[in-house]
mmCIF file of C-alpha atoms in Angstrom:
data_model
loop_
_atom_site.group_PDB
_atom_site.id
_atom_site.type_symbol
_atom_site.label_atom_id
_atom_site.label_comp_id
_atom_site.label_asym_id
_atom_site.label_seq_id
_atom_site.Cartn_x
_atom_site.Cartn_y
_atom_site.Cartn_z
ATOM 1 C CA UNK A 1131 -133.125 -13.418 -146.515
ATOM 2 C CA UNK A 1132 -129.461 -13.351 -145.236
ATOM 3 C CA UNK A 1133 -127.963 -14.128 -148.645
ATOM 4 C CA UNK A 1134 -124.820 -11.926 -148.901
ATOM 5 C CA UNK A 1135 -123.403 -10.207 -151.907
ATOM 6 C CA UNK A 1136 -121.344 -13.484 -152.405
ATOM 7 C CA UNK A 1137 -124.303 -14.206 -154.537
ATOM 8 C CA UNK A 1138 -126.026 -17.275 -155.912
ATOM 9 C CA UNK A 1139 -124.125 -19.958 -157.741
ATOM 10 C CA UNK A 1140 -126.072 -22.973 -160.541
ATOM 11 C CA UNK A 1141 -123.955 -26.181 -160.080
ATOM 12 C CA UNK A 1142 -121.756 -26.719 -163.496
ATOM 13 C CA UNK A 1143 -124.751 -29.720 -164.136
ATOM 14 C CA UNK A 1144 -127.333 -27.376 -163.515
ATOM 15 C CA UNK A 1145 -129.102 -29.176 -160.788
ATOM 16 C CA UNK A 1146 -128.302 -27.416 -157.791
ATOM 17 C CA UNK A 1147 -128.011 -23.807 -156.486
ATOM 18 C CA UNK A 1148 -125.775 -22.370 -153.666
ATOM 19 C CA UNK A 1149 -125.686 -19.252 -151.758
ATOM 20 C CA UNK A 1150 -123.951 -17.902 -149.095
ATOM 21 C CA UNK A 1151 -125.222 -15.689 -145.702
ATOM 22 C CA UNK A 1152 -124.231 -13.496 -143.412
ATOM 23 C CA UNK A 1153 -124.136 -15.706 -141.179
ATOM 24 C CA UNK A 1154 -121.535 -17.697 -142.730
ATOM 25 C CA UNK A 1155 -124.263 -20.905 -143.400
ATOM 26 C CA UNK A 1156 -124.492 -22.317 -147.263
ATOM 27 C CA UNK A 1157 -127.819 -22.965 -148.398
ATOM 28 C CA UNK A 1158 -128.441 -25.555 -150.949
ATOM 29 C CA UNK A 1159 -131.697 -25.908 -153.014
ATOM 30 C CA UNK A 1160 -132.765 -28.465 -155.819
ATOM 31 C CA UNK A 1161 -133.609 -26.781 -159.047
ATOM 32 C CA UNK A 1162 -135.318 -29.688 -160.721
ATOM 33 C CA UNK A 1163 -137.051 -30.179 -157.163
ATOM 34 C CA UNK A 1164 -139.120 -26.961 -157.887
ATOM 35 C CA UNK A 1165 -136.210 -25.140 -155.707
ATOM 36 C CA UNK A 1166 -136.998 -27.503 -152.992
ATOM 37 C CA UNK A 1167 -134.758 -26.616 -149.747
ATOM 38 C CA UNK A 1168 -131.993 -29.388 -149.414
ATOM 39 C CA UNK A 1169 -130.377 -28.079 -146.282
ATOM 40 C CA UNK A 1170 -127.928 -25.383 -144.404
ATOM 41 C CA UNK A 1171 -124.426 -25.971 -143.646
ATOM 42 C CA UNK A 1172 -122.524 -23.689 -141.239
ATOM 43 C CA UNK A 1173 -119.559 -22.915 -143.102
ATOM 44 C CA UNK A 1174 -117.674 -19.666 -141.815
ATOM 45 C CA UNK A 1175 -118.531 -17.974 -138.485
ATOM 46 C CA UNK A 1176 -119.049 -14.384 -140.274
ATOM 47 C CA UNK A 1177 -120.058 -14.056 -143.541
ATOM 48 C CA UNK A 1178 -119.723 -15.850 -146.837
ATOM 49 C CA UNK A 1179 -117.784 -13.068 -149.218
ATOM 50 C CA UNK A 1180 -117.212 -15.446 -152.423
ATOM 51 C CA UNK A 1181 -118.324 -18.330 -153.840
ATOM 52 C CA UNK A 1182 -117.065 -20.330 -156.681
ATOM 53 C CA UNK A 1183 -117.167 -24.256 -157.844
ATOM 54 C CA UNK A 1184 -113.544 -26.141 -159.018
ATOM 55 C CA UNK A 1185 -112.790 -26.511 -162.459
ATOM 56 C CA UNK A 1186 -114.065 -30.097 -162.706
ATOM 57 C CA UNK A 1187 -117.437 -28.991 -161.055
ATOM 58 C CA UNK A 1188 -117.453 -31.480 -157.745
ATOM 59 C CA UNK A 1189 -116.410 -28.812 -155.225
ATOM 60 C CA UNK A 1190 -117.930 -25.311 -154.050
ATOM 61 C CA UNK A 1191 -115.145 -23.446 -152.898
ATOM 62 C CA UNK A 1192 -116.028 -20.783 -149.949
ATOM 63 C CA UNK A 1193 -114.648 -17.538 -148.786
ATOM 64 C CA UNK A 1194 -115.140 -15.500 -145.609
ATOM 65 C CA UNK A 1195 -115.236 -12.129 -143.747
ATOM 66 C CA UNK A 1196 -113.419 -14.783 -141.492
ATOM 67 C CA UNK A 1197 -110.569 -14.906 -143.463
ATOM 68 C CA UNK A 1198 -110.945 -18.829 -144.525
ATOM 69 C CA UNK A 1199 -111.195 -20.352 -147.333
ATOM 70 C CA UNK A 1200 -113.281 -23.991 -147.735
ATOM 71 C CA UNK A 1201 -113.487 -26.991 -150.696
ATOM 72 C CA UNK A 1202 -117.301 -29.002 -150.207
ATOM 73 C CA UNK A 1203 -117.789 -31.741 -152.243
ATOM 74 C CA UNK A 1204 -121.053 -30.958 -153.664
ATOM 75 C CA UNK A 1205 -122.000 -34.469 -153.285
ATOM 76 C CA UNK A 1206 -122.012 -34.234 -149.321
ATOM 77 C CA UNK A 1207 -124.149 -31.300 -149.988
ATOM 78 C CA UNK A 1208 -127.119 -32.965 -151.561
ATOM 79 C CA UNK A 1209 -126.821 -36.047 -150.215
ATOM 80 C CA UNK A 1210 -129.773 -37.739 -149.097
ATOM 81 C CA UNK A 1211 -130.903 -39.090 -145.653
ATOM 82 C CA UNK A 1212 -130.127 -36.626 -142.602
ATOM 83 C CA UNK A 1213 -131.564 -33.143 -141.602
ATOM 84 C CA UNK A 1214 -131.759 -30.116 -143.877
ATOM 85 C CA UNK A 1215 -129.342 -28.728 -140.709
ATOM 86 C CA UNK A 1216 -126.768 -32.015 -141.068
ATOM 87 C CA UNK A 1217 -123.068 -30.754 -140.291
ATOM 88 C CA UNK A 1218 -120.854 -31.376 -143.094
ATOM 89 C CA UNK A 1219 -117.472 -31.205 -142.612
ATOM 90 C CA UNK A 1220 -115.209 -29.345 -145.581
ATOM 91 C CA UNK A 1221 -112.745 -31.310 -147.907
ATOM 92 C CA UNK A 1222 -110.167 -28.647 -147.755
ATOM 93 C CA UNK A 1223 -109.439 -25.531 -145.649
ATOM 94 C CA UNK A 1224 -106.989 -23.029 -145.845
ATOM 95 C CA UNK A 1225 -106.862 -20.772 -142.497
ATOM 96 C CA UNK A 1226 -103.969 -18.907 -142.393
ATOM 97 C CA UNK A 1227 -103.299 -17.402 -145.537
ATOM 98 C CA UNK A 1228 -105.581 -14.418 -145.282
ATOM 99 C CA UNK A 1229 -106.197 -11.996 -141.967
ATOM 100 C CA UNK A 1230 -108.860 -9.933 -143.191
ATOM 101 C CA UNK A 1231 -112.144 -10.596 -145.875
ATOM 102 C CA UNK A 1232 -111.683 -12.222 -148.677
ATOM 103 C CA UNK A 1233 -112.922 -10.708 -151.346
ATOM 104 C CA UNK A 1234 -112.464 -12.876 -154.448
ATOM 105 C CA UNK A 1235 -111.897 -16.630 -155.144
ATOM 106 C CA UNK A 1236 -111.346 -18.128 -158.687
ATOM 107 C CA UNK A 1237 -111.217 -21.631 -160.008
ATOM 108 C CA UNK A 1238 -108.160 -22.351 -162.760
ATOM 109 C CA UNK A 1239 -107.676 -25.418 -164.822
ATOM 110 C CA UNK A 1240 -106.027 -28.316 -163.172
ATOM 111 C CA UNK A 1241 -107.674 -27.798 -159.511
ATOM 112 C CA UNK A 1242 -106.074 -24.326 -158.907
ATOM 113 C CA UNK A 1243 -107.773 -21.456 -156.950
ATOM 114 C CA UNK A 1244 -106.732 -18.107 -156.636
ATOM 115 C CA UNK A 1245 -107.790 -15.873 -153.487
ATOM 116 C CA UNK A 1246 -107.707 -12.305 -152.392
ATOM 117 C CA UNK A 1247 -108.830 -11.310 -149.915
ATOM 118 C CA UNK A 1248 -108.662 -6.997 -148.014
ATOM 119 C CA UNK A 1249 -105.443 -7.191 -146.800
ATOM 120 C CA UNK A 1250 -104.017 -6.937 -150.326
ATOM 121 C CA UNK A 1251 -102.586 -11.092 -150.408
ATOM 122 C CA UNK A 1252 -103.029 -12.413 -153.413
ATOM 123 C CA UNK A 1253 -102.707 -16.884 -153.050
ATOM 124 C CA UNK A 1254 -103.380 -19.184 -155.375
ATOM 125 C CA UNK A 1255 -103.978 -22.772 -153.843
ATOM 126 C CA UNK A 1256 -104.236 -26.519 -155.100
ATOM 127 C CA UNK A 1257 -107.205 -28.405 -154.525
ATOM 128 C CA UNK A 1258 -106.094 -31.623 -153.911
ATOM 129 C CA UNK A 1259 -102.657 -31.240 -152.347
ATOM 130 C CA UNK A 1260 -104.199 -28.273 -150.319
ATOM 131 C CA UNK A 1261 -100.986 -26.818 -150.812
ATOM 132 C CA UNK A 1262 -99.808 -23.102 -151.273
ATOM 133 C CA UNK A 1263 -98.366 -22.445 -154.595
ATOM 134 C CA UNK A 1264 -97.607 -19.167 -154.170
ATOM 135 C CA UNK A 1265 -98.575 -15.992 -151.888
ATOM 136 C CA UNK A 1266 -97.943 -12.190 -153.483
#
């Protein structure tokens, strides 16, 4: 398996699980499916390096050795109909706050995240507004 050290993630409603590869792909599986494969999406082009889902649940928020950050609704997902290799486009990305890894995301009350990331920039974001709070 290419799962990376991101790790595996159970969706707040405990239906679906996430994990993220090396190669940068999020792979989606339905727990009440016995783990039945839902699909891959390409989601970073190096590797996934944290993984974490918004406050209210909806999103899965991604972070990569490429420096990005992504929001997926988690209903585009596991949607039905279309290939387990469908492209799904991200809600949100944030592409120039971070030049190296990151190497933590985290998911605050009212739609906040907060990234770091190796080259010691520490950001927290809004989901929604997809704008920059603040950058230390």
């Amino acid at each position: 398996s290419d799962l990376t050290k991101a790790g595996l993630l159970i969706s707040t409603c405990g239906h679906f699980l996430v994990g993220g590869s090396s190669t940068g792909n999020i792979h989606v599986w339905s727990i009440y499916e016995q783990g039945r494969y839902l699909r891959m999406v390409k989601a970073h082009y190096r590797a996934i390096t944290a993984l974490t889902w918004s406050d209210c649940g909806l999103y899965l928020i991604t972070g990569g050795a490429d420096g990005m950050i992504h929001a997926f609704s988690l209903m585009d997902l596991v949607q039905r109909g279309g290939t387990p290799k469908s492209t799904i486009h991200p809600l949100r990305t944030w592409s120039a706050l971070h030049h190296l890894p990151i190497t933590c995301i985290l998911s605050t009350m009212g739609s906040r995240i907060i990234s770091a990331s190796e080259d010691g920039q520490i950001a927290m974001l809004e989901l929604f507004s997809q704008q920059v709070l603040f950058q230390l």
